[in-house]
CSV table of C-alpha atoms and ligand atoms in Angstrom, one decimal:
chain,number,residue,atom,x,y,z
A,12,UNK,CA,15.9,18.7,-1.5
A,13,UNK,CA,16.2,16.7,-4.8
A,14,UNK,CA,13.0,14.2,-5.0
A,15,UNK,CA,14.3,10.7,-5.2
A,16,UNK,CA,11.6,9.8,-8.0
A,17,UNK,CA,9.7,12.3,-10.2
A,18,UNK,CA,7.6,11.4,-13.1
A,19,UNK,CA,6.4,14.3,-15.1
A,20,UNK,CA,3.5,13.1,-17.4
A,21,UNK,CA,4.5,9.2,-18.0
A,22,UNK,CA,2.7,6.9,-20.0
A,23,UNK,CA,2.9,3.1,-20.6
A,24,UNK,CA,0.2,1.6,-23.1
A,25,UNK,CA,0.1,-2.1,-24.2
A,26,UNK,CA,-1.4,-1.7,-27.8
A,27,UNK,CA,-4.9,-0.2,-26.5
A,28,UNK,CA,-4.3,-0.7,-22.7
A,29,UNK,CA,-3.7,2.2,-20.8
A,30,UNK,CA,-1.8,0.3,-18.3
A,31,UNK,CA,0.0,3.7,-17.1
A,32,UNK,CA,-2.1,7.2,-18.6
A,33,UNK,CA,-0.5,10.3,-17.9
A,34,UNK,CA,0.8,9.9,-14.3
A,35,UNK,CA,2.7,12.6,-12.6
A,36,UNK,CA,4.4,11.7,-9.2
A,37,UNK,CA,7.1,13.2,-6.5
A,38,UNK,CA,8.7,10.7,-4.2
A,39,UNK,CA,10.5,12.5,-1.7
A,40,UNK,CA,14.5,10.9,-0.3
A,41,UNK,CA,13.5,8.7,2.8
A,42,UNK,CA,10.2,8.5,2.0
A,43,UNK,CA,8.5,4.9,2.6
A,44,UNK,CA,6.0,5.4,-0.6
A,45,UNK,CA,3.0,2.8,-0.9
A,46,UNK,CA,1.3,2.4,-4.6
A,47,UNK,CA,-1.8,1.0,-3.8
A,48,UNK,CA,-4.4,-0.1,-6.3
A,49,UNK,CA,-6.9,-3.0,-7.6
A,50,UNK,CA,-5.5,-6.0,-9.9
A,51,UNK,CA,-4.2,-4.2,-13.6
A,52,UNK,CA,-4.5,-0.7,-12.2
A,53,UNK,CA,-0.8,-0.2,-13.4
A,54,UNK,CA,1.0,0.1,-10.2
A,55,UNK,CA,3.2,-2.8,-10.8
A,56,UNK,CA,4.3,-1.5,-14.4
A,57,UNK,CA,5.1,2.0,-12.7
A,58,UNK,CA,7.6,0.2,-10.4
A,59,UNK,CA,8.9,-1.7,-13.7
A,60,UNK,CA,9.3,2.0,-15.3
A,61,UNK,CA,11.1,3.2,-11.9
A,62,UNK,CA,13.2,-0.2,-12.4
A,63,UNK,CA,14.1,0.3,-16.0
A,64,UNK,CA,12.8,-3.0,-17.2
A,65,UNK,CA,9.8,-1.3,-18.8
A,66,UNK,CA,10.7,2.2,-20.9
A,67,UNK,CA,7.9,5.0,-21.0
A,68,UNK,CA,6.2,5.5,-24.5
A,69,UNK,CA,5.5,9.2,-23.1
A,70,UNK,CA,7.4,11.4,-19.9
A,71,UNK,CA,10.0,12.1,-18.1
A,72,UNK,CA,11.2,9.7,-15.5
A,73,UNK,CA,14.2,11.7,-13.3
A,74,UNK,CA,16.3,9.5,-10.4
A,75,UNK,CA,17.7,11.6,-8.2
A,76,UNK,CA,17.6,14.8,-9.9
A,77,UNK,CA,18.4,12.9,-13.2
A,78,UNK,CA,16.7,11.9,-16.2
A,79,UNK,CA,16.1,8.1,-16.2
A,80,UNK,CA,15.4,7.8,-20.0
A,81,UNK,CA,17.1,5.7,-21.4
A,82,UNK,CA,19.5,4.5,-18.8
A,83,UNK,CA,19.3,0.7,-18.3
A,84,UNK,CA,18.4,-1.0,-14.9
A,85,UNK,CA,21.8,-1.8,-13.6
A,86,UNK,CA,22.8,2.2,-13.9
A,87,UNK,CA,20.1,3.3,-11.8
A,88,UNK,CA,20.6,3.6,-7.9
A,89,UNK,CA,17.4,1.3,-7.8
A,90,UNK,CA,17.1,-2.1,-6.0
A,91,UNK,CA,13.9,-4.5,-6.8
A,92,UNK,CA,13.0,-7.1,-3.9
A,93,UNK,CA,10.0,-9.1,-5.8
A,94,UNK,CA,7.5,-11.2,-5.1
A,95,UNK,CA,8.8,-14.2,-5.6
A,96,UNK,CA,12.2,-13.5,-4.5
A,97,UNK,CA,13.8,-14.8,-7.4
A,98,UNK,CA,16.6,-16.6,-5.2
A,99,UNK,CA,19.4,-19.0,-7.0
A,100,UNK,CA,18.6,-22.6,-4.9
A,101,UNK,CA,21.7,-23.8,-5.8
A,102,UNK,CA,23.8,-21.2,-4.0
A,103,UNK,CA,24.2,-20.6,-0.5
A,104,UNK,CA,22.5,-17.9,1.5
A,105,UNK,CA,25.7,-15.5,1.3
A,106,UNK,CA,26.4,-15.7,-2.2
A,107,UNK,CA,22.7,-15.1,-2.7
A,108,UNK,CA,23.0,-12.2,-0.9
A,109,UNK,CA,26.2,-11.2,-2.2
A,110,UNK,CA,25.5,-11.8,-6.3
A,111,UNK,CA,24.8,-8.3,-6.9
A,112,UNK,CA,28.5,-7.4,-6.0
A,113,UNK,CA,30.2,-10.5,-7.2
A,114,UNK,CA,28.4,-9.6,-10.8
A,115,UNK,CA,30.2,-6.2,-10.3
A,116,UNK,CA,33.3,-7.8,-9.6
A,117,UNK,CA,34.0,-7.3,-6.0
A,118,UNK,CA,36.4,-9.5,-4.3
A,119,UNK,CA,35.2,-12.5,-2.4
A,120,UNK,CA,36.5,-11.5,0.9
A,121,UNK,CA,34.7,-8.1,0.8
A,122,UNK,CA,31.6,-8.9,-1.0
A,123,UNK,CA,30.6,-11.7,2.0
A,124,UNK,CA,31.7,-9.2,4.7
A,125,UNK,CA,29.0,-6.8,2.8
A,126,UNK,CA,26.4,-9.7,2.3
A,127,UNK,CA,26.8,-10.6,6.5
A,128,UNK,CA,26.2,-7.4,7.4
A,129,UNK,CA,23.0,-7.7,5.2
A,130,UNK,CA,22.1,-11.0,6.7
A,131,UNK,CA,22.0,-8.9,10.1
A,132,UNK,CA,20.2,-6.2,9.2
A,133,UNK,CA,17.5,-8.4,8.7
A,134,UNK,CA,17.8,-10.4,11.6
A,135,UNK,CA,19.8,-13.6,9.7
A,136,UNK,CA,23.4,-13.4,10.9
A,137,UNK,CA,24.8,-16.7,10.7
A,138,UNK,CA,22.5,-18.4,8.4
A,139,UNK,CA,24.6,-17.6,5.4
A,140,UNK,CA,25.9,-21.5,4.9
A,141,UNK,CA,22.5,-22.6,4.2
A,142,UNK,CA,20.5,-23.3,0.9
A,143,UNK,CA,17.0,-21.7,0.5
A,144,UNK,CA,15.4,-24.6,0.5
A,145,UNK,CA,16.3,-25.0,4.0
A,146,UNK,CA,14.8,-21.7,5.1
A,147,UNK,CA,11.2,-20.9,5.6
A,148,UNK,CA,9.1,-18.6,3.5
A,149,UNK,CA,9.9,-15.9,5.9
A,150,UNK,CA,13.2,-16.0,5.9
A,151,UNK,CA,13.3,-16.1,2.4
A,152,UNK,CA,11.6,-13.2,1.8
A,153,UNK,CA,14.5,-11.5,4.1
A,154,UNK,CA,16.9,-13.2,1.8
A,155,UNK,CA,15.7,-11.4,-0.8
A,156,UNK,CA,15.4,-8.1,1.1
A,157,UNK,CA,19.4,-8.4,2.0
A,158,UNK,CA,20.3,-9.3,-1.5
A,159,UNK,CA,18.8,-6.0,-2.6
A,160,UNK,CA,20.3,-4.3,0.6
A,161,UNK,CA,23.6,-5.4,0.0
A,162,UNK,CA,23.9,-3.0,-2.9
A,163,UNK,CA,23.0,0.1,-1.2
A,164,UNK,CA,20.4,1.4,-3.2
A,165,UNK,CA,19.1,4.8,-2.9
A,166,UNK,CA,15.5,3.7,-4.0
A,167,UNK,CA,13.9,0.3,-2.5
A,168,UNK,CA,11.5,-0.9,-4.9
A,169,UNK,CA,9.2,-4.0,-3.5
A,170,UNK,CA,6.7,-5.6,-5.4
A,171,UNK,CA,4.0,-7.0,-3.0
A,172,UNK,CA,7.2,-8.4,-0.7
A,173,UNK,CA,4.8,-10.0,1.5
A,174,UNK,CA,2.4,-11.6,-0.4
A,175,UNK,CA,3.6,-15.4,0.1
A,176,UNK,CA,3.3,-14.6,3.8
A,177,UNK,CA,1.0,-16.0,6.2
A,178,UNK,CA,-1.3,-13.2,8.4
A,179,UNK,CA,0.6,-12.6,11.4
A,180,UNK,CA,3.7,-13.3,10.2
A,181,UNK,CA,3.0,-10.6,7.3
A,182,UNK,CA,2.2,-8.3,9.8
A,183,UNK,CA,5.7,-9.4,12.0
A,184,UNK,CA,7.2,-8.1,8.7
A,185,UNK,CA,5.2,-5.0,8.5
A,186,UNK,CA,6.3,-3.5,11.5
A,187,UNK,CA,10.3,-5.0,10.5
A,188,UNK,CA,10.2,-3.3,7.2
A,189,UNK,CA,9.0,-0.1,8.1
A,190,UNK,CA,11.6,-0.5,11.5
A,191,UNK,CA,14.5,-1.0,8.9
A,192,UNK,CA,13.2,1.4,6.1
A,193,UNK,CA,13.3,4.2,9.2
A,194,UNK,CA,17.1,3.1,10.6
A,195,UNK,CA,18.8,2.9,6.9
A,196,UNK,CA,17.1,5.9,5.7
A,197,UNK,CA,16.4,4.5,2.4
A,198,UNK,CA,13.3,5.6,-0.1
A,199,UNK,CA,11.3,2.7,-0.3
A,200,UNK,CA,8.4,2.2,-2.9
A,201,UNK,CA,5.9,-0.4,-2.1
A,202,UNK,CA,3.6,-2.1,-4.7
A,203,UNK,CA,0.6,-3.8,-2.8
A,204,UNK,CA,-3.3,-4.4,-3.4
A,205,UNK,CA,-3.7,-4.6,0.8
A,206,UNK,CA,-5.0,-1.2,2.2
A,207,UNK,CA,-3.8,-2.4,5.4
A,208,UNK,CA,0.0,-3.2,4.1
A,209,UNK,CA,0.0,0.1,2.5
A,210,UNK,CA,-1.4,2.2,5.3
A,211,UNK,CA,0.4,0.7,8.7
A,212,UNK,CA,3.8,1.2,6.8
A,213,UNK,CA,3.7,4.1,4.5
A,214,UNK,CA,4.1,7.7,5.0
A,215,UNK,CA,1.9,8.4,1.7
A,216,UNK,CA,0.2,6.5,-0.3
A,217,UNK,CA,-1.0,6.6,-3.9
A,218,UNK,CA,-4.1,5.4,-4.7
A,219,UNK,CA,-4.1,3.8,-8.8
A,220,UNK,CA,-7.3,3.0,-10.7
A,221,UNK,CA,-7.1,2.3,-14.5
A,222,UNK,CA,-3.6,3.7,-14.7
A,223,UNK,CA,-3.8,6.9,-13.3
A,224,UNK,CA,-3.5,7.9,-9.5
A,225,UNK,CA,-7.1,8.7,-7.9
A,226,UNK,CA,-5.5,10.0,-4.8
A,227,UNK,CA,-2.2,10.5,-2.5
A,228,UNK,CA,-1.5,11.5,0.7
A,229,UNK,CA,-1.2,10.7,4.4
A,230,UNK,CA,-2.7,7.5,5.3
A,231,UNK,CA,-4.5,9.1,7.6
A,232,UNK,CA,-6.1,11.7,5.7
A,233,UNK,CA,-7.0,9.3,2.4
A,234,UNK,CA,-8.6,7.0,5.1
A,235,UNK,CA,-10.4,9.5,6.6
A,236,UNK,CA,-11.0,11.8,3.7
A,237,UNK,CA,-11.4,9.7,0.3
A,238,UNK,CA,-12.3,12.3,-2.6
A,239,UNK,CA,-14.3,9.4,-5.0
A,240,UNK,CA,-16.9,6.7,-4.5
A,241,UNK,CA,-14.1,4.3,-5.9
A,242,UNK,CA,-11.8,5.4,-3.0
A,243,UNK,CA,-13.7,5.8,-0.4
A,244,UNK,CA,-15.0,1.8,-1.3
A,245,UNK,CA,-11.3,0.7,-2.1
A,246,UNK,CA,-9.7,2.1,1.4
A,247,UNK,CA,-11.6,0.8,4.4
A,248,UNK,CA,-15.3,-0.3,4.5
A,249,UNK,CA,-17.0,3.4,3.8
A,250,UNK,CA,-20.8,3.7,4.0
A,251,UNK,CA,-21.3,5.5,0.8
A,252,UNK,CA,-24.8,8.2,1.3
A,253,UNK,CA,-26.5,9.2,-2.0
A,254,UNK,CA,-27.1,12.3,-2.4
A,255,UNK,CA,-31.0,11.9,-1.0
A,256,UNK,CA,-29.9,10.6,1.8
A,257,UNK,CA,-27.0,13.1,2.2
A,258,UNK,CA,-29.5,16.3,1.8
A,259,UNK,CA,-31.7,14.1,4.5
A,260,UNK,CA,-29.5,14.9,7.2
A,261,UNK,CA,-27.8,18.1,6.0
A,262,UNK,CA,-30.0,19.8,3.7
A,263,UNK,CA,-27.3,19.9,0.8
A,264,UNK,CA,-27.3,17.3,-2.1
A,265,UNK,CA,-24.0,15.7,-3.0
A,266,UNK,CA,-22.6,11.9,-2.6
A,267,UNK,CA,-20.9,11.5,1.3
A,268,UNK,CA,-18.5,8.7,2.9
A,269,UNK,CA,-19.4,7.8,6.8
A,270,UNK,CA,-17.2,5.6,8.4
A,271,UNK,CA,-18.4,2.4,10.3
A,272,UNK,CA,-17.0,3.4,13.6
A,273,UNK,CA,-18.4,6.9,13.0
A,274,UNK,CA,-21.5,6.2,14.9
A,275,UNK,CA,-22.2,5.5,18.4
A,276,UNK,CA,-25.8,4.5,20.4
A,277,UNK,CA,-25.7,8.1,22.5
A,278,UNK,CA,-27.7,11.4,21.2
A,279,UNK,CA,-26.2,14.7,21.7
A,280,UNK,CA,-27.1,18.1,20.9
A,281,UNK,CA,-24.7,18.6,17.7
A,282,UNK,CA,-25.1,15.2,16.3
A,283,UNK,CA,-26.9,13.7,13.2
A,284,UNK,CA,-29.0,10.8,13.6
A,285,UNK,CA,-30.0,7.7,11.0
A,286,UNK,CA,-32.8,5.6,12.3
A,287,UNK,CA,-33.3,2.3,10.8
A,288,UNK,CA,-34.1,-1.3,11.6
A,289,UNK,CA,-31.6,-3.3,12.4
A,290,UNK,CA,-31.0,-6.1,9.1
A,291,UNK,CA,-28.0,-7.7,10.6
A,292,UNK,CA,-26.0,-8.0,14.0
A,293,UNK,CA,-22.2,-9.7,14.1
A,294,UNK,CA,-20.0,-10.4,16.6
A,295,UNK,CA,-16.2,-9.1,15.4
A,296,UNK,CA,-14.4,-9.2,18.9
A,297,UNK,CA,-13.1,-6.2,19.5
A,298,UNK,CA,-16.6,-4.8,17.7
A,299,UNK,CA,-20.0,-5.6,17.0
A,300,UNK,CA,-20.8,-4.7,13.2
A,301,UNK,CA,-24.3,-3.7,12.7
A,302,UNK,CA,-26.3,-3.8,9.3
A,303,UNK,CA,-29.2,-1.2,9.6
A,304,UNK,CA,-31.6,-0.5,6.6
A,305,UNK,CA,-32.0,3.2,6.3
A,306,UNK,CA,-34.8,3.7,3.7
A,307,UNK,CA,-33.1,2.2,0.5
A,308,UNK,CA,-29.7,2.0,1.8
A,309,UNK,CA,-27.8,-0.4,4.5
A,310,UNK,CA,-25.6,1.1,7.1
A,311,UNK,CA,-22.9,-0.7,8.7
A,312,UNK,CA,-22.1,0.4,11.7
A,313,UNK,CA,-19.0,-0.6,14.4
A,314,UNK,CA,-19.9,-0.3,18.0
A,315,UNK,CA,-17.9,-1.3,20.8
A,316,UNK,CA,-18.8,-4.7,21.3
A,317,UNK,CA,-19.8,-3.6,25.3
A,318,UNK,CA,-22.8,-1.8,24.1
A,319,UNK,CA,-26.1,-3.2,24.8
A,320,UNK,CA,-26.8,-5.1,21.9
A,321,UNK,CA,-29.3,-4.1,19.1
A,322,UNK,CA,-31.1,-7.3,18.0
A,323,UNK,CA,-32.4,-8.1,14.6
A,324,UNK,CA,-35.3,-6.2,13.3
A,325,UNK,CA,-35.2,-3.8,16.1
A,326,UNK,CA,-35.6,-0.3,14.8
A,327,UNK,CA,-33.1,1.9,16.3
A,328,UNK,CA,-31.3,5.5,16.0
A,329,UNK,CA,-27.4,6.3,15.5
A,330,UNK,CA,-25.6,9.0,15.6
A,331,UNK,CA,-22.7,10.8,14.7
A,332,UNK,CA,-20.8,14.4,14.6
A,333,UNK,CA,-21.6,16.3,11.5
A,334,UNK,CA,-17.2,16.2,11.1
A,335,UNK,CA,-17.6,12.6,10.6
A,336,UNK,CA,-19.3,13.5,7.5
A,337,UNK,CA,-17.1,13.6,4.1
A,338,UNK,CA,-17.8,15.2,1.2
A,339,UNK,CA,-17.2,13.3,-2.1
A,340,UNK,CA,-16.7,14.6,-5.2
A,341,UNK,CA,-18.6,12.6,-7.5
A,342,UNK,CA,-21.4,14.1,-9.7
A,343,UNK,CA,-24.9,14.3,-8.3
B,24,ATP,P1,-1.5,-6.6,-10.2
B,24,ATP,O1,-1.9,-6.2,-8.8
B,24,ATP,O2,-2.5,-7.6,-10.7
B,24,ATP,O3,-0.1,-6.9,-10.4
B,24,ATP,P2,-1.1,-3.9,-11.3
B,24,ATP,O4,-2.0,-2.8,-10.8
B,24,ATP,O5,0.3,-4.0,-10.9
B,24,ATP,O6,-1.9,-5.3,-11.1
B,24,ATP,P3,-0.1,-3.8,-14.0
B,24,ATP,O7,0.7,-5.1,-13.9
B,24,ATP,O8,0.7,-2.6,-13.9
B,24,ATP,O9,-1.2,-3.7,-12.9
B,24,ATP,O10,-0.9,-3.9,-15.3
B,24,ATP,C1,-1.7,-2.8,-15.8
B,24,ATP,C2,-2.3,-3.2,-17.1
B,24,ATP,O11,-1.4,-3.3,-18.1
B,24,ATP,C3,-3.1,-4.5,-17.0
B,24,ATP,O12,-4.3,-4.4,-17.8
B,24,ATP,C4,-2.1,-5.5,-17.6
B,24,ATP,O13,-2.8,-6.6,-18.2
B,24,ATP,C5,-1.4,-4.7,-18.7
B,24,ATP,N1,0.0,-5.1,-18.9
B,24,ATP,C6,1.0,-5.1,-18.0
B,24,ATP,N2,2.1,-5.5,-18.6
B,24,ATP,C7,1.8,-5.9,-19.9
B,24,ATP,C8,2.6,-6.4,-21.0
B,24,ATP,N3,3.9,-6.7,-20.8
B,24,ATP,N4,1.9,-6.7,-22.1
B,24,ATP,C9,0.6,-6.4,-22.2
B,24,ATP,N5,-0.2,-5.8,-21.2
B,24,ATP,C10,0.4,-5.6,-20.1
């Protein structure tokens, strides 16, 4: 199967920033692909050198099976929805929608057949009189998703396409994208900084840190199995052992990651304990989130909020299965 995106060794430097160092990448066809990093770790100028705007200074960039080098935006099979949706106000809602194929000199008729069929597909059949100033910032940023739509790209390319939203209607969207992504088939390739964005709609993720990718894979297995400090601290809320405290329980000295809802209030026979006194006890809802201070490290902990309640400067034991344990690969 031909990938939809490869890169093969690309770099990207702004005089002495490294902004993308030597990143090689396969994005499969249909894949919904999540580039997830902190502010300036390059994951934005990788979409820009997916998009054409940006060219590599080192690489091979191949589209669908082809080399990319070279080839200007407009020739690639590539669609960008951005953050800001970059909508015309004075135009209505179709022709919005429908610019892409008017610039490519479709007919009227049959470019706003194509741009309602868009609207629907996101859910905004009918509203294609209106202006976007009449439209709410949730709609807009559908807008924008038909307008890229309407050209039937082979590669999606969305750069943080949810970041103007409020919370629950960001994760409303969420669920839509990754609904629509699934039913068109499409490859889409997310930019975001939110773990959460990244790992309820993507089936891998790519973890960037000072332009180079840290990690990628399943969002289950980098939350549950980060490789670095920096990752295991960028993708959820990790307790990270050092090595001390790591040979402590196991006898072998190397950096771990323990997750907070690792731990639970009952012993058993295979499990590993951390005693501690208790530092600080919050109610979450669904969870009670429990600072304890194991000799010169705090723990946090997530118990089910049902549990009989540890109070401040108690000193009590957790535990956890020795599988909950995972090994980093940091030096000692
Ligand atoms: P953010 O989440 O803040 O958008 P990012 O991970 O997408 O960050 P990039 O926008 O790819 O990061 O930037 C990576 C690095 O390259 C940053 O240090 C940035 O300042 C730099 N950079 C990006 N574009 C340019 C440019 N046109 N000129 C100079 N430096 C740039």
């Amino acid at each position: 199967m031909t990938a939809a995106v490869t890169f093969r060794s690309v770099s990207r430097h702004f005089g002495a920033v490294k902004a993308v160092d030597s990143v090689d990448l396969e994005i499969a066809e249909g894949e919904f692909f999540a580039m997830l990093g902190p502010s300036g770790s390059g994951k934005t100028t990788c979409l820009r050198l997916i998009a054409g705007f940006e060219q590599p200074d080192g690489g091979e960039i191949s589209i669908l099976g082809q080399s990319a080098n070279g080839v200007p935006p407009w020739k690639r099979h590539v669609n960008t929805v951005f953050q800001d949706y970059a909508l015309f106000p004075h135009m209505t809602i179709l022709d919005n929608v429908a610019y892409g194929l008017m610039v490519r000199g479709i007919d009227k008729v049959t470019r706003h057949k194509a741009a309602e069929e868009a609207l629907e597909l996101v859910k905004l059949g009918g509203y294609g009189g209106r202006k976007t100033g009449q439209l709410s910032g949730g709609q807009r940023q559908r807008v924008a998703l038909a307008r890229a739509l309407v050209n039937k790209p082979s590669v999606l390319l969305l750069d943080e396409p949810l970041g103007a939203l409020d919370l629950k209607l960001r994760e409303a969207m969420q669920e839509e994208l990754k609904g629509l992504q699934k039913r068109l088939g499409i490859t889409f390739i997310l930019v975001t900084h939110d773990q959460g964005e990244a790992l309820s709609m993507a089936d891998r993720v790519a973890v960037f840190n000072q332009g180079r990718i840290v990690q990628s894979g399943a969002p289950e297995d980098i939350y549950n199995r980060p490789k670095t400090r920096f990752f295991a601290d960028f993708v959820g809320s990790s307790n990270i052992l050092p090595p001390a405290l790591s040979e402590s329980l196991t006898g072998t000295k190397r950096w771990t990651s323990l997750r907070p809802e690792a731990f639970t209030l009952e012993t058993g026979n295979d499990r590993l304990s951390l005693a501690g006194q208790v530092e600080a006890s919050s109610f979450m809802g669904a969870v009670r989130r429990i600072a304890l201070k194991v000799g010169e490290s705090t723990i946090h902990a997530n118990l089910p909020a049902g549990v009989t309640i540890p109070t401040e400067g108690e000193t009590i034991t957790l535990h956890f299965t020795p599988e909950a344990l995972n090994w980093l690969e940091d030096a000692v």
